[in-house]
């Protein structure tokens, strides 16, 4: 029964927004309202990791590593949500967008999971209680600088090595990115849902942050369920985890399809950096006592 629910939830990825996780209206016969936006600078450049990976400079071991550490994150109750996530700092916790775990009312969701996209995928429950999760705030606002979550897995993902962070090498305008998402909504290309979706794009601007978090703007394409997507970049030849997708322009407004990058005009995607507050929260959870196994009895 649980497997069937999760399969249904993964299918829901085609109907979940990149900002607040709100189911869209049912499909209608006219195709006029079915175009997924925000597609920046022309056509939708996203495609299968297996197809695009080599062209983006990824080696076979790096492709396997991406599939091992990244994938779907979702919750089943009291309402379904789905997004993208990746291991962060170790193989026992993930980083993603906080709004995956909260209803618009601010109520926290439960029955949450992470499922990677390895050739032999693993699905592991997530521990979303306060002892095992670090959220940007008690009521994270979707698309804001506090829209991040580091959440502990119920058990480590054995054999997985998350990509390192590079807080001493700040993100700069012009940096090349490889953005990894589990399966964004209604892409122009058809990609098997068991394979990560990737795109090569670029950091366009790095604003000065007045918050504890850092962020940057990119020309990366983004549609529903892109939230939490891992941003990779090379620093000294090594792939490092630079940030996560948080918000994009109005992704169902047809005027944004293929529009040039324009921050003020809304043709832009924003990512939070894996440094500052996010790195501090990740390290704090990493240092916290591990969860008591569910089969073990707590001491009186």
PDB file of C-alpha atoms in Angstrom:
ATOM      1  CA  UNK A   1       0.000   0.000   0.000  1.00  0.00           C
ATOM      2  CA  UNK A   2       2.820   2.416   0.933  1.00  0.00           C
ATOM      3  CA  UNK A   3       4.624   1.685  -2.346  1.00  0.00           C
ATOM      4  CA  UNK A   4       1.464   2.473  -4.317  1.00  0.00           C
ATOM      5  CA  UNK A   5       1.052   5.765  -2.451  1.00  0.00           C
ATOM      6  CA  UNK A   6       4.630   6.762  -3.165  1.00  0.00           C
ATOM      7  CA  UNK A   7       4.309   5.891  -6.849  1.00  0.00           C
ATOM      8  CA  UNK A   8       1.235   8.124  -6.950  1.00  0.00           C
ATOM      9  CA  UNK A   9       3.175  10.874  -5.207  1.00  0.00           C
ATOM     10  CA  UNK A  10       6.041  10.688  -7.702  1.00  0.00           C
ATOM     11  CA  UNK A  11       3.448  10.986 -10.475  1.00  0.00           C
ATOM     12  CA  UNK A  12       2.163  14.121  -8.708  1.00  0.00           C
ATOM     13  CA  UNK A  13       5.517  15.732  -9.487  1.00  0.00           C
ATOM     14  CA  UNK A  14       3.974  16.841 -12.776  1.00  0.00           C
ATOM     15  CA  UNK A  15       1.431  18.916 -10.873  1.00  0.00           C
ATOM     16  CA  UNK A  16       3.425  20.519  -8.062  1.00  0.00           C
ATOM     17  CA  UNK A  17       4.706  24.086  -8.150  1.00  0.00           C
ATOM     18  CA  UNK A  18       8.352  25.073  -7.735  1.00  0.00           C
ATOM     19  CA  UNK A  19       7.419  27.554  -5.018  1.00  0.00           C
ATOM     20  CA  UNK A  20       4.460  26.686  -2.733  1.00  0.00           C
ATOM     21  CA  UNK A  21       3.557  23.009  -3.118  1.00  0.00           C
ATOM     22  CA  UNK A  22       0.007  23.453  -4.410  1.00  0.00           C
ATOM     23  CA  UNK A  23      -1.690  20.945  -6.734  1.00  0.00           C
ATOM     24  CA  UNK A  24      -2.608  22.517 -10.061  1.00  0.00           C
ATOM     25  CA  UNK A  25      -5.982  22.410 -11.772  1.00  0.00           C
ATOM     26  CA  UNK A  26      -6.882  19.246 -13.707  1.00  0.00           C
ATOM     27  CA  UNK A  27      -5.675  19.036 -17.301  1.00  0.00           C
ATOM     28  CA  UNK A  28      -7.980  20.460 -19.937  1.00  0.00           C
ATOM     29  CA  UNK A  29      -8.224  19.643 -23.623  1.00  0.00           C
ATOM     30  CA  UNK A  30      -6.673  22.893 -24.874  1.00  0.00           C
ATOM     31  CA  UNK A  31      -2.864  22.885 -24.863  1.00  0.00           C
ATOM     32  CA  UNK A  32      -2.806  26.648 -24.402  1.00  0.00           C
ATOM     33  CA  UNK A  33      -2.472  26.339 -20.608  1.00  0.00           C
ATOM     34  CA  UNK A  34      -0.259  23.247 -20.446  1.00  0.00           C
ATOM     35  CA  UNK A  35       3.146  24.772 -21.228  1.00  0.00           C
ATOM     36  CA  UNK A  36       5.530  24.522 -18.250  1.00  0.00           C
ATOM     37  CA  UNK A  37       7.368  27.738 -17.437  1.00  0.00           C
ATOM     38  CA  UNK A  38       9.952  29.156 -16.294  1.00  0.00           C
ATOM     39  CA  UNK A  39      12.096  28.292 -19.344  1.00  0.00           C
ATOM     40  CA  UNK A  40      14.857  30.900 -19.598  1.00  0.00           C
ATOM     41  CA  UNK A  41      16.820  31.944 -22.699  1.00  0.00           C
ATOM     42  CA  UNK A  42      15.069  29.925 -25.381  1.00  0.00           C
ATOM     43  CA  UNK A  43      14.254  26.232 -25.285  1.00  0.00           C
ATOM     44  CA  UNK A  44      14.041  23.806 -22.379  1.00  0.00           C
ATOM     45  CA  UNK A  45      17.623  22.527 -22.070  1.00  0.00           C
ATOM     46  CA  UNK A  46      16.980  19.851 -19.425  1.00  0.00           C
ATOM     47  CA  UNK A  47      17.394  16.182 -20.221  1.00  0.00           C
ATOM     48  CA  UNK A  48      18.463  12.814 -18.830  1.00  0.00           C
ATOM     49  CA  UNK A  49      21.665  12.653 -16.779  1.00  0.00           C
ATOM     50  CA  UNK A  50      22.735   9.647 -18.834  1.00  0.00           C
ATOM     51  CA  UNK A  51      22.374  11.615 -22.061  1.00  0.00           C
ATOM     52  CA  UNK A  52      23.648  15.056 -21.018  1.00  0.00           C
ATOM     53  CA  UNK A  53      26.124  14.062 -18.314  1.00  0.00           C
ATOM     54  CA  UNK A  54      29.119  13.352 -20.591  1.00  0.00           C
ATOM     55  CA  UNK A  55      28.530  16.561 -22.563  1.00  0.00           C
ATOM     56  CA  UNK A  56      28.574  18.476 -19.259  1.00  0.00           C
ATOM     57  CA  UNK A  57      31.945  16.983 -18.390  1.00  0.00           C
ATOM     58  CA  UNK A  58      30.726  14.318 -15.975  1.00  0.00           C
ATOM     59  CA  UNK A  59      32.675  11.071 -15.850  1.00  0.00           C
ATOM     60  CA  UNK A  60      30.970   7.695 -15.458  1.00  0.00           C
ATOM     61  CA  UNK A  61      31.870   7.535 -11.728  1.00  0.00           C
ATOM     62  CA  UNK A  62      30.511  11.064 -11.247  1.00  0.00           C
ATOM     63  CA  UNK A  63      27.269  10.138 -13.001  1.00  0.00           C
ATOM     64  CA  UNK A  64      26.903   7.099 -10.743  1.00  0.00           C
ATOM     65  CA  UNK A  65      27.605   9.277  -7.717  1.00  0.00           C
ATOM     66  CA  UNK A  66      24.937  11.809  -8.710  1.00  0.00           C
ATOM     67  CA  UNK A  67      22.404   8.990  -9.038  1.00  0.00           C
ATOM     68  CA  UNK A  68      23.397   7.574  -5.660  1.00  0.00           C
ATOM     69  CA  UNK A  69      23.182  10.785  -3.619  1.00  0.00           C
ATOM     70  CA  UNK A  70      20.214  12.600  -5.221  1.00  0.00           C
ATOM     71  CA  UNK A  71      16.570  11.851  -5.885  1.00  0.00           C
ATOM     72  CA  UNK A  72      13.013  12.388  -4.750  1.00  0.00           C
ATOM     73  CA  UNK A  73      11.896  13.776  -1.420  1.00  0.00           C
ATOM     74  CA  UNK A  74       8.260  13.723  -0.450  1.00  0.00           C
ATOM     75  CA  UNK A  75       5.631  13.449   2.247  1.00  0.00           C
ATOM     76  CA  UNK A  76       2.339  11.568   2.254  1.00  0.00           C
ATOM     77  CA  UNK A  77       0.339  13.087   5.131  1.00  0.00           C
ATOM     78  CA  UNK A  78      -1.788  15.020   5.785  1.00  0.00           C
ATOM     79  CA  UNK A  79      -1.397  16.157   2.169  1.00  0.00           C
ATOM     80  CA  UNK A  80       1.074  14.973  -0.480  1.00  0.00           C
ATOM     81  CA  UNK A  81       4.129  16.908  -1.625  1.00  0.00           C
ATOM     82  CA  UNK A  82       7.198  16.084  -3.687  1.00  0.00           C
ATOM     83  CA  UNK A  83      10.465  17.742  -4.643  1.00  0.00           C
ATOM     84  CA  UNK A  84      14.158  17.051  -5.180  1.00  0.00           C
ATOM     85  CA  UNK A  85      16.900  16.493  -2.596  1.00  0.00           C
ATOM     86  CA  UNK A  86      20.455  15.266  -2.139  1.00  0.00           C
ATOM     87  CA  UNK A  87      22.653  13.995   0.652  1.00  0.00           C
ATOM     88  CA  UNK A  88      24.377  16.821   2.502  1.00  0.00           C
ATOM     89  CA  UNK A  89      27.659  16.527   4.467  1.00  0.00           C
ATOM     90  CA  UNK A  90      27.199  12.816   5.193  1.00  0.00           C
ATOM     91  CA  UNK A  91      25.150   9.810   4.123  1.00  0.00           C
ATOM     92  CA  UNK A  92      22.609  10.233   6.924  1.00  0.00           C
ATOM     93  CA  UNK A  93      20.961  13.555   6.077  1.00  0.00           C
ATOM     94  CA  UNK A  94      19.536  15.388   3.071  1.00  0.00           C
ATOM     95  CA  UNK A  95      19.187  19.022   2.073  1.00  0.00           C
ATOM     96  CA  UNK A  96      16.093  20.280   0.281  1.00  0.00           C
ATOM     97  CA  UNK A  97      13.467  23.035   0.262  1.00  0.00           C
ATOM     98  CA  UNK A  98      11.599  23.331   3.551  1.00  0.00           C
ATOM     99  CA  UNK A  99       8.204  23.875   1.922  1.00  0.00           C
ATOM    100  CA  UNK A 100       8.156  20.176   0.977  1.00  0.00           C
ATOM    101  CA  UNK A 101       7.552  19.481   4.683  1.00  0.00           C
ATOM    102  CA  UNK A 102       4.948  22.163   5.422  1.00  0.00           C
ATOM    103  CA  UNK A 103       1.400  22.767   4.278  1.00  0.00           C
ATOM    104  CA  UNK A 104       0.478  26.349   3.284  1.00  0.00           C
ATOM    105  CA  UNK A 105      -1.125  26.705   6.731  1.00  0.00           C
ATOM    106  CA  UNK A 106       2.245  26.044   8.372  1.00  0.00           C
ATOM    107  CA  UNK A 107       1.254  22.588   9.585  1.00  0.00           C
ATOM    108  CA  UNK A 108       4.120  20.123   9.339  1.00  0.00           C
ATOM    109  CA  UNK A 109       3.730  17.080   7.104  1.00  0.00           C
ATOM    110  CA  UNK A 110       4.736  13.547   8.090  1.00  0.00           C
ATOM    111  CA  UNK A 111       5.252  10.102   6.549  1.00  0.00           C
ATOM    112  CA  UNK A 112       8.145  11.590   4.600  1.00  0.00           C
ATOM    113  CA  UNK A 113      10.782   9.755   2.574  1.00  0.00           C
ATOM    114  CA  UNK A 114      13.859  10.090   0.388  1.00  0.00           C
ATOM    115  CA  UNK A 115      14.316   7.879  -2.660  1.00  0.00           C
ATOM    116  CA  UNK A 116      17.530   8.075  -4.638  1.00  0.00           C
ATOM    117  CA  UNK A 117      17.836   7.390  -8.372  1.00  0.00           C
ATOM    118  CA  UNK A 118      20.679   4.890  -8.396  1.00  0.00           C
ATOM    119  CA  UNK A 119      20.542   1.911 -10.742  1.00  0.00           C
ATOM    120  CA  UNK A 120      19.317   0.015  -7.665  1.00  0.00           C
ATOM    121  CA  UNK A 121      17.355   2.758  -5.859  1.00  0.00           C
ATOM    122  CA  UNK A 122      16.853   2.949  -2.113  1.00  0.00           C
ATOM    123  CA  UNK A 123      13.863   4.475  -0.385  1.00  0.00           C
ATOM    124  CA  UNK A 124      14.437   5.534   3.230  1.00  0.00           C
ATOM    125  CA  UNK A 125      12.082   7.152   5.729  1.00  0.00           C
ATOM    126  CA  UNK A 126      12.875  10.657   6.954  1.00  0.00           C
ATOM    127  CA  UNK A 127      12.804  11.751  10.607  1.00  0.00           C
ATOM    128  CA  UNK A 128      11.067  15.126  10.613  1.00  0.00           C
ATOM    129  CA  UNK A 129      10.851  15.768  14.360  1.00  0.00           C
ATOM    130  CA  UNK A 130      12.783  18.672  15.871  1.00  0.00           C
ATOM    131  CA  UNK A 131      15.577  16.439  17.141  1.00  0.00           C
ATOM    132  CA  UNK A 132      16.310  15.131  13.646  1.00  0.00           C
ATOM    133  CA  UNK A 133      15.557  18.070  11.370  1.00  0.00           C
ATOM    134  CA  UNK A 134      16.789  21.634  10.985  1.00  0.00           C
ATOM    135  CA  UNK A 135      14.439  24.046   9.214  1.00  0.00           C
ATOM    136  CA  UNK A 136      15.168  27.625   8.195  1.00  0.00           C
ATOM    137  CA  UNK A 137      12.474  28.798  10.606  1.00  0.00           C
ATOM    138  CA  UNK A 138       9.526  27.408  12.536  1.00  0.00           C
ATOM    139  CA  UNK A 139       7.282  28.399   9.617  1.00  0.00           C
ATOM    140  CA  UNK A 140       9.501  28.608   6.522  1.00  0.00           C
ATOM    141  CA  UNK A 141       8.114  30.836   3.807  1.00  0.00           C
ATOM    142  CA  UNK A 142       8.207  29.161   0.368  1.00  0.00           C
ATOM    143  CA  UNK A 143      10.768  30.762  -1.903  1.00  0.00           C
ATOM    144  CA  UNK A 144      12.402  32.766   0.912  1.00  0.00           C
ATOM    145  CA  UNK A 145      15.879  32.669   2.428  1.00  0.00           C
ATOM    146  CA  UNK A 146      14.565  30.454   5.229  1.00  0.00           C
ATOM    147  CA  UNK A 147      13.096  27.903   2.808  1.00  0.00           C
ATOM    148  CA  UNK A 148      15.622  25.161   3.541  1.00  0.00           C
ATOM    149  CA  UNK A 149      15.579  21.896   5.455  1.00  0.00           C
ATOM    150  CA  UNK A 150      18.262  19.455   6.540  1.00  0.00           C
ATOM    151  CA  UNK A 151      16.556  16.224   7.564  1.00  0.00           C
ATOM    152  CA  UNK A 152      17.980  12.996   8.939  1.00  0.00           C
ATOM    153  CA  UNK A 153      17.411   9.638   7.295  1.00  0.00           C
ATOM    154  CA  UNK A 154      16.032   6.833   9.444  1.00  0.00           C
ATOM    155  CA  UNK A 155      19.149   4.883   8.451  1.00  0.00           C
ATOM    156  CA  UNK A 156      22.302   5.814   6.523  1.00  0.00           C
ATOM    157  CA  UNK A 157      22.381   5.394   2.761  1.00  0.00           C
ATOM    158  CA  UNK A 158      25.227   2.908   2.681  1.00  0.00           C
ATOM    159  CA  UNK A 159      27.846   3.307  -0.033  1.00  0.00           C
ATOM    160  CA  UNK A 160      26.848   6.903  -0.810  1.00  0.00           C
ATOM    161  CA  UNK A 161      29.349   9.782  -0.674  1.00  0.00           C
ATOM    162  CA  UNK A 162      27.740  13.251  -0.815  1.00  0.00           C
ATOM    163  CA  UNK A 163      29.423  15.959  -2.832  1.00  0.00           C
ATOM    164  CA  UNK A 164      31.571  18.281  -0.689  1.00  0.00           C
ATOM    165  CA  UNK A 165      30.886  21.950  -0.122  1.00  0.00           C
ATOM    166  CA  UNK A 166      33.412  24.742  -0.665  1.00  0.00           C
ATOM    167  CA  UNK A 167      32.530  27.621   1.690  1.00  0.00           C
ATOM    168  CA  UNK A 168      35.984  29.160   1.251  1.00  0.00           C
ATOM    169  CA  UNK A 169      35.448  29.495  -2.525  1.00  0.00           C
ATOM    170  CA  UNK A 170      32.421  31.813  -2.847  1.00  0.00           C
ATOM    171  CA  UNK A 171      29.995  31.472  -5.741  1.00  0.00           C
ATOM    172  CA  UNK A 172      30.668  34.094  -8.416  1.00  0.00           C
ATOM    173  CA  UNK A 173      28.783  35.451 -11.405  1.00  0.00           C
ATOM    174  CA  UNK A 174      29.760  33.494 -14.492  1.00  0.00           C
ATOM    175  CA  UNK A 175      30.268  30.194 -12.660  1.00  0.00           C
ATOM    176  CA  UNK A 176      29.020  27.189 -14.615  1.00  0.00           C
ATOM    177  CA  UNK A 177      26.385  25.059 -12.898  1.00  0.00           C
ATOM    178  CA  UNK A 178      25.035  21.565 -13.335  1.00  0.00           C
ATOM    179  CA  UNK A 179      21.565  21.452 -11.805  1.00  0.00           C
ATOM    180  CA  UNK A 180      20.161  18.053 -10.819  1.00  0.00           C
ATOM    181  CA  UNK A 181      16.450  17.470 -10.231  1.00  0.00           C
ATOM    182  CA  UNK A 182      14.544  14.235  -9.690  1.00  0.00           C
ATOM    183  CA  UNK A 183      11.850  14.806 -12.309  1.00  0.00           C
ATOM    184  CA  UNK A 184      10.481  18.313 -12.922  1.00  0.00           C
ATOM    185  CA  UNK A 185       6.938  18.787 -14.132  1.00  0.00           C
ATOM    186  CA  UNK A 186       6.024  18.390 -17.811  1.00  0.00           C
ATOM    187  CA  UNK A 187       9.400  18.919 -19.424  1.00  0.00           C
ATOM    188  CA  UNK A 188       9.589  19.304 -23.180  1.00  0.00           C
ATOM    189  CA  UNK A 189      11.684  16.111 -23.358  1.00  0.00           C
ATOM    190  CA  UNK A 190      10.594  12.714 -22.093  1.00  0.00           C
ATOM    191  CA  UNK A 191      12.878  11.307 -19.396  1.00  0.00           C
ATOM    192  CA  UNK A 192      12.465   8.061 -17.478  1.00  0.00           C
ATOM    193  CA  UNK A 193      11.472   8.928 -13.889  1.00  0.00           C
ATOM    194  CA  UNK A 194      14.179   6.628 -12.552  1.00  0.00           C
ATOM    195  CA  UNK A 195      16.898   8.830 -14.102  1.00  0.00           C
ATOM    196  CA  UNK A 196      17.882  12.264 -12.714  1.00  0.00           C
ATOM    197  CA  UNK A 197      17.285  15.296 -14.912  1.00  0.00           C
ATOM    198  CA  UNK A 198      20.208  17.693 -15.448  1.00  0.00           C
ATOM    199  CA  UNK A 199      20.960  20.991 -17.140  1.00  0.00           C
ATOM    200  CA  UNK A 200      24.056  23.053 -17.706  1.00  0.00           C
ATOM    201  CA  UNK A 201      23.434  26.718 -16.864  1.00  0.00           C
ATOM    202  CA  UNK A 202      25.198  29.653 -15.242  1.00  0.00           C
ATOM    203  CA  UNK A 203      25.263  31.878 -12.175  1.00  0.00           C
ATOM    204  CA  UNK A 204      24.166  35.298 -13.405  1.00  0.00           C
ATOM    205  CA  UNK A 205      24.394  37.390 -10.224  1.00  0.00           C
ATOM    206  CA  UNK A 206      25.296  36.951  -6.570  1.00  0.00           C
ATOM    207  CA  UNK A 207      23.423  39.578  -4.544  1.00  0.00           C
ATOM    208  CA  UNK A 208      24.654  40.630  -1.130  1.00  0.00           C
ATOM    209  CA  UNK A 209      22.465  38.852   1.399  1.00  0.00           C
ATOM    210  CA  UNK A 210      20.994  40.683   4.375  1.00  0.00           C
ATOM    211  CA  UNK A 211      19.979  37.326   5.848  1.00  0.00           C
ATOM    212  CA  UNK A 212      22.055  34.591   7.485  1.00  0.00           C
ATOM    213  CA  UNK A 213      21.801  32.592   4.276  1.00  0.00           C
ATOM    214  CA  UNK A 214      23.519  33.314   0.966  1.00  0.00           C
ATOM    215  CA  UNK A 215      21.794  33.113  -2.411  1.00  0.00           C
ATOM    216  CA  UNK A 216      22.399  33.614  -6.114  1.00  0.00           C
ATOM    217  CA  UNK A 217      20.445  34.052  -9.342  1.00  0.00           C
ATOM    218  CA  UNK A 218      20.826  31.770 -12.358  1.00  0.00           C
ATOM    219  CA  UNK A 219      19.433  31.234 -15.843  1.00  0.00           C
ATOM    220  CA  UNK A 220      18.597  27.591 -15.047  1.00  0.00           C
ATOM    221  CA  UNK A 221      15.241  26.301 -16.313  1.00  0.00           C
ATOM    222  CA  UNK A 222      12.813  25.360 -13.542  1.00  0.00           C
ATOM    223  CA  UNK A 223       9.232  24.097 -13.346  1.00  0.00           C
ATOM    224  CA  UNK A 224       7.097  22.234 -10.809  1.00  0.00           C
ATOM    225  CA  UNK A 225       8.991  19.907  -8.404  1.00  0.00           C
ATOM    226  CA  UNK A 226      12.349  21.551  -9.197  1.00  0.00           C
ATOM    227  CA  UNK A 227      12.507  22.794  -5.604  1.00  0.00           C
ATOM    228  CA  UNK A 228      15.473  21.421  -3.682  1.00  0.00           C
ATOM    229  CA  UNK A 229      17.364  20.504  -6.856  1.00  0.00           C
ATOM    230  CA  UNK A 230      21.122  20.187  -6.270  1.00  0.00           C
ATOM    231  CA  UNK A 231      23.398  22.774  -7.928  1.00  0.00           C
ATOM    232  CA  UNK A 232      26.872  21.418  -8.681  1.00  0.00           C
ATOM    233  CA  UNK A 233      29.935  23.282  -9.916  1.00  0.00           C
ATOM    234  CA  UNK A 234      33.635  22.544 -10.312  1.00  0.00           C
ATOM    235  CA  UNK A 235      36.099  24.129  -7.900  1.00  0.00           C
ATOM    236  CA  UNK A 236      39.696  23.213  -8.567  1.00  0.00           C
ATOM    237  CA  UNK A 237      38.490  20.433 -10.831  1.00  0.00           C
ATOM    238  CA  UNK A 238      36.337  18.846  -8.115  1.00  0.00           C
ATOM    239  CA  UNK A 239      32.547  18.762  -8.227  1.00  0.00           C
ATOM    240  CA  UNK A 240      31.124  20.589  -5.224  1.00  0.00           C
ATOM    241  CA  UNK A 241      27.612  21.142  -3.909  1.00  0.00           C
ATOM    242  CA  UNK A 242      26.900  24.863  -4.425  1.00  0.00           C
ATOM    243  CA  UNK A 243      23.238  25.325  -3.620  1.00  0.00           C
ATOM    244  CA  UNK A 244      19.604  24.269  -4.027  1.00  0.00           C
ATOM    245  CA  UNK A 245      16.802  25.568  -6.235  1.00  0.00           C
ATOM    246  CA  UNK A 246      14.304  27.515  -4.162  1.00  0.00           C
ATOM    247  CA  UNK A 247      12.149  29.620  -6.426  1.00  0.00           C
ATOM    248  CA  UNK A 248      11.616  30.631 -10.034  1.00  0.00           C
ATOM    249  CA  UNK A 249       9.442  32.986 -12.033  1.00  0.00           C
ATOM    250  CA  UNK A 250       5.707  32.346 -12.545  1.00  0.00           C
ATOM    251  CA  UNK A 251       6.233  28.898 -14.063  1.00  0.00           C
ATOM    252  CA  UNK A 252       2.779  28.640 -15.646  1.00  0.00           C
ATOM    253  CA  UNK A 253       2.688  32.093 -17.251  1.00  0.00           C
ATOM    254  CA  UNK A 254       3.120  31.656 -21.000  1.00  0.00           C
ATOM    255  CA  UNK A 255       4.878  34.988 -21.425  1.00  0.00           C
ATOM    256  CA  UNK A 256       7.886  33.559 -19.579  1.00  0.00           C
ATOM    257  CA  UNK A 257       8.439  30.638 -21.936  1.00  0.00           C
ATOM    258  CA  UNK A 258      11.913  31.132 -23.390  1.00  0.00           C
ATOM    259  CA  UNK A 259      12.190  34.733 -22.174  1.00  0.00           C
ATOM    260  CA  UNK A 260      15.713  36.109 -21.712  1.00  0.00           C
ATOM    261  CA  UNK A 261      17.141  36.132 -18.196  1.00  0.00           C
ATOM    262  CA  UNK A 262      15.665  39.128 -16.416  1.00  0.00           C
ATOM    263  CA  UNK A 263      15.539  39.409 -12.638  1.00  0.00           C
ATOM    264  CA  UNK A 264      13.123  42.318 -12.474  1.00  0.00           C
ATOM    265  CA  UNK A 265      10.927  40.737 -15.130  1.00  0.00           C
ATOM    266  CA  UNK A 266      10.730  37.423 -13.260  1.00  0.00           C
ATOM    267  CA  UNK A 267      12.673  35.334 -15.767  1.00  0.00           C
ATOM    268  CA  UNK A 268      15.086  34.075 -13.146  1.00  0.00           C
ATOM    269  CA  UNK A 269      15.774  31.113 -10.855  1.00  0.00           C
ATOM    270  CA  UNK A 270      17.063  31.567  -7.303  1.00  0.00           C
ATOM    271  CA  UNK A 271      19.222  29.149  -5.326  1.00  0.00           C
ATOM    272  CA  UNK A 272      20.301  29.192  -1.686  1.00  0.00           C
ATOM    273  CA  UNK A 273      23.997  28.545  -1.106  1.00  0.00           C
ATOM    274  CA  UNK A 274      25.384  25.591   0.840  1.00  0.00           C
ATOM    275  CA  UNK A 275      27.319  27.886   3.140  1.00  0.00           C
ATOM    276  CA  UNK A 276      26.434  30.357   5.881  1.00  0.00           C
ATOM    277  CA  UNK A 277      23.252  29.364   7.748  1.00  0.00           C
ATOM    278  CA  UNK A 278      22.644  26.191   5.733  1.00  0.00           C
ATOM    279  CA  UNK A 279      26.140  24.852   6.381  1.00  0.00           C
ATOM    280  CA  UNK A 280      25.867  25.728  10.076  1.00  0.00           C
ATOM    281  CA  UNK A 281      22.513  23.927  10.336  1.00  0.00           C
ATOM    282  CA  UNK A 282      23.874  20.888   8.519  1.00  0.00           C
ATOM    283  CA  UNK A 283      26.878  20.678  10.815  1.00  0.00           C
ATOM    284  CA  UNK A 284      24.651  21.115  13.861  1.00  0.00           C
ATOM    285  CA  UNK A 285      22.450  18.181  12.845  1.00  0.00           C
ATOM    286  CA  UNK A 286      25.521  16.127  11.937  1.00  0.00           C
ATOM    287  CA  UNK A 287      26.854  16.622  15.474  1.00  0.00           C
ATOM    288  CA  UNK A 288      23.533  15.873  17.189  1.00  0.00           C
ATOM    289  CA  UNK A 289      23.006  12.479  18.863  1.00  0.00           C
ATOM    290  CA  UNK A 290      21.875   9.828  16.378  1.00  0.00           C
ATOM    291  CA  UNK A 291      18.262   8.665  16.548  1.00  0.00           C
ATOM    292  CA  UNK A 292      17.316   5.747  18.744  1.00  0.00           C
ATOM    293  CA  UNK A 293      16.541   2.764  16.458  1.00  0.00           C
ATOM    294  CA  UNK A 294      12.816   2.200  16.262  1.00  0.00           C
ATOM    295  CA  UNK A 295      13.262  -1.394  17.389  1.00  0.00           C
ATOM    296  CA  UNK A 296      15.143  -0.330  20.531  1.00  0.00           C
ATOM    297  CA  UNK A 297      13.378   0.506  23.775  1.00  0.00           C
ATOM    298  CA  UNK A 298      14.041   3.905  25.280  1.00  0.00           C
ATOM    299  CA  UNK A 299      15.497   4.035  28.771  1.00  0.00           C
ATOM    300  CA  UNK A 300      12.996   4.794  31.541  1.00  0.00           C
TER     301      UNK A 300
END
